[in-house]
Coordinates of C-alpha atoms in Angstrom, one line a residue:
M870 CA -7.2 0.5 -18.2
R871 CA -7.6 -1.5 -14.8
S872 CA -11.1 -3.0 -14.5
W873 CA -10.7 -2.9 -10.4
K874 CA -10.7 0.1 -8.0
P875 CA -9.4 -0.8 -4.9
E876 CA -11.0 1.5 -2.1
T877 CA -8.8 3.8 -0.5
I878 CA -8.8 4.7 3.4
I879 CA -6.8 7.0 5.9
C880 CA -4.0 6.4 8.1
Q881 CA -4.8 7.4 11.3
Y882 CA -1.5 8.4 12.3
C883 CA -0.7 10.4 9.2
S884 CA -3.8 11.0 7.5
M885 CA -2.3 9.5 4.2
E886 CA -4.7 7.7 1.9
V887 CA -3.9 4.1 1.9
V888 CA -4.9 0.7 0.3
W889 CA -4.8 -2.8 1.4
L890 CA -3.7 -4.7 -1.7
P891 CA -3.5 -8.7 -1.7
T892 CA 0.4 -9.9 -2.8
I893 CA 1.0 -12.7 -5.1
Y894 CA 2.9 -13.9 -2.0
G895 CA -0.4 -14.3 -0.3
G896 CA -1.5 -12.1 2.7
N897 CA -2.3 -8.5 2.5
K898 CA -0.2 -5.7 2.8
L899 CA -1.0 -1.5 3.2
F900 CA 0.5 0.6 0.4
D901 CA 0.2 4.4 -0.2
A902 CA -2.7 5.3 -2.7
K903 CA -0.6 7.1 -4.4
M904 CA 1.8 5.9 -7.3
Y905 CA 5.6 7.1 -7.4
P906 CA 7.9 7.2 -10.4
T907 CA 9.6 3.4 -10.4
S908 CA 13.0 5.3 -11.4
E909 CA 13.1 7.4 -8.5
S910 CA 11.7 4.2 -6.2
A911 CA 14.2 2.8 -4.0
R912 CA 14.9 -0.9 -4.1
G913 CA 12.7 -3.3 -2.2
N914 CA 10.0 -0.6 -2.2
R915 CA 8.7 -1.0 -5.9
F916 CA 5.5 -2.8 -6.5
A917 CA 2.8 -2.6 -9.2
A918 CA -0.5 -4.0 -9.2
K919 CA -1.5 -6.7 -11.7
R920 CA -4.9 -6.7 -13.8
N921 CA -6.8 -9.1 -11.3
G922 CA -5.6 -6.6 -8.6
S923 CA -2.9 -8.6 -6.7
V924 CA 0.6 -6.6 -6.2
V925 CA 3.9 -8.0 -7.0
D926 CA 7.4 -6.8 -6.1
L927 CA 9.1 -5.5 -8.8
D928 CA 12.5 -6.4 -7.6
D929 CA 11.3 -10.1 -8.9
I930 CA 10.4 -8.6 -12.6
H931 CA 12.9 -8.0 -15.2
S932 CA 13.6 -4.2 -15.3
N933 CA 12.3 -4.4 -19.3
R934 CA 8.8 -5.0 -18.1
W935 CA 8.7 -2.7 -15.4
P936 CA 6.0 0.2 -15.5
A937 CA 6.7 4.1 -15.3
E938 CA 4.8 4.2 -12.0
C939 CA 4.5 2.0 -9.1
L940 CA 3.3 1.4 -5.4
H941 CA 5.3 2.3 -2.2
L942 CA 4.7 0.2 1.2
H943 CA 3.3 2.5 3.6
R944 CA 5.4 1.8 6.4
Y945 CA 8.0 3.7 4.6
S946 CA 5.9 6.7 4.1
C947 CA 4.6 6.7 8.1
S948 CA 6.5 8.8 10.6
E949 CA 4.0 6.8 13.2
Y950 CA 4.9 3.6 11.8
N951 CA 6.5 0.7 13.3
A952 CA 7.2 -3.1 13.4
D953 CA 4.5 -3.6 15.8
M954 CA 2.0 -2.3 13.9
E955 CA 2.8 -4.7 11.2
A956 CA 3.0 -7.7 13.6
R957 CA -0.8 -6.7 15.0
I958 CA -2.0 -6.3 11.1
W959 CA -4.7 -2.9 10.9
T960 CA -8.5 -4.8 11.1
T961 CA -10.6 -4.3 7.9
K962 CA -12.9 -2.3 10.3
Q963 CA -13.2 1.2 9.4
S964 CA -15.0 4.3 10.5
P965 CA -16.0 7.7 9.2
G966 CA -13.6 10.5 9.4
R967 CA -14.4 13.8 10.4
D968 CA -14.4 14.9 6.4
G969 CA -16.5 11.6 5.8
R970 CA -13.3 9.6 4.4
R971 CA -12.8 6.4 6.3
I972 CA -9.8 5.8 8.3
A973 CA -8.0 2.6 8.9
E974 CA -8.3 1.5 12.5
P975 CA -5.6 -0.4 14.3
P976 CA -7.0 -3.1 16.4
F977 CA -6.0 -1.6 19.9

């Protein structure tokens, strides 16, 4: 069982719960907070959280070590997402939404 629990936020474009997580390659990426079956996930969009909270691309690990469920990058789930958003990288500034949940705000 994981000892860490990342804080989920809400994408202001699609209202989906998302989470910023650090990757083992450096930097942070925005992931859907929901887990998906690894066997049904597309190549290049299968990530697993390690015990320390960092995320690893499952395509870099032998398939016999893959978990049953994995994370997906949010950019493939959000219809409003575009490459320009990733280039700007959302700030960690957050504000409460109408229902009290936190919303991720892009810096523009």
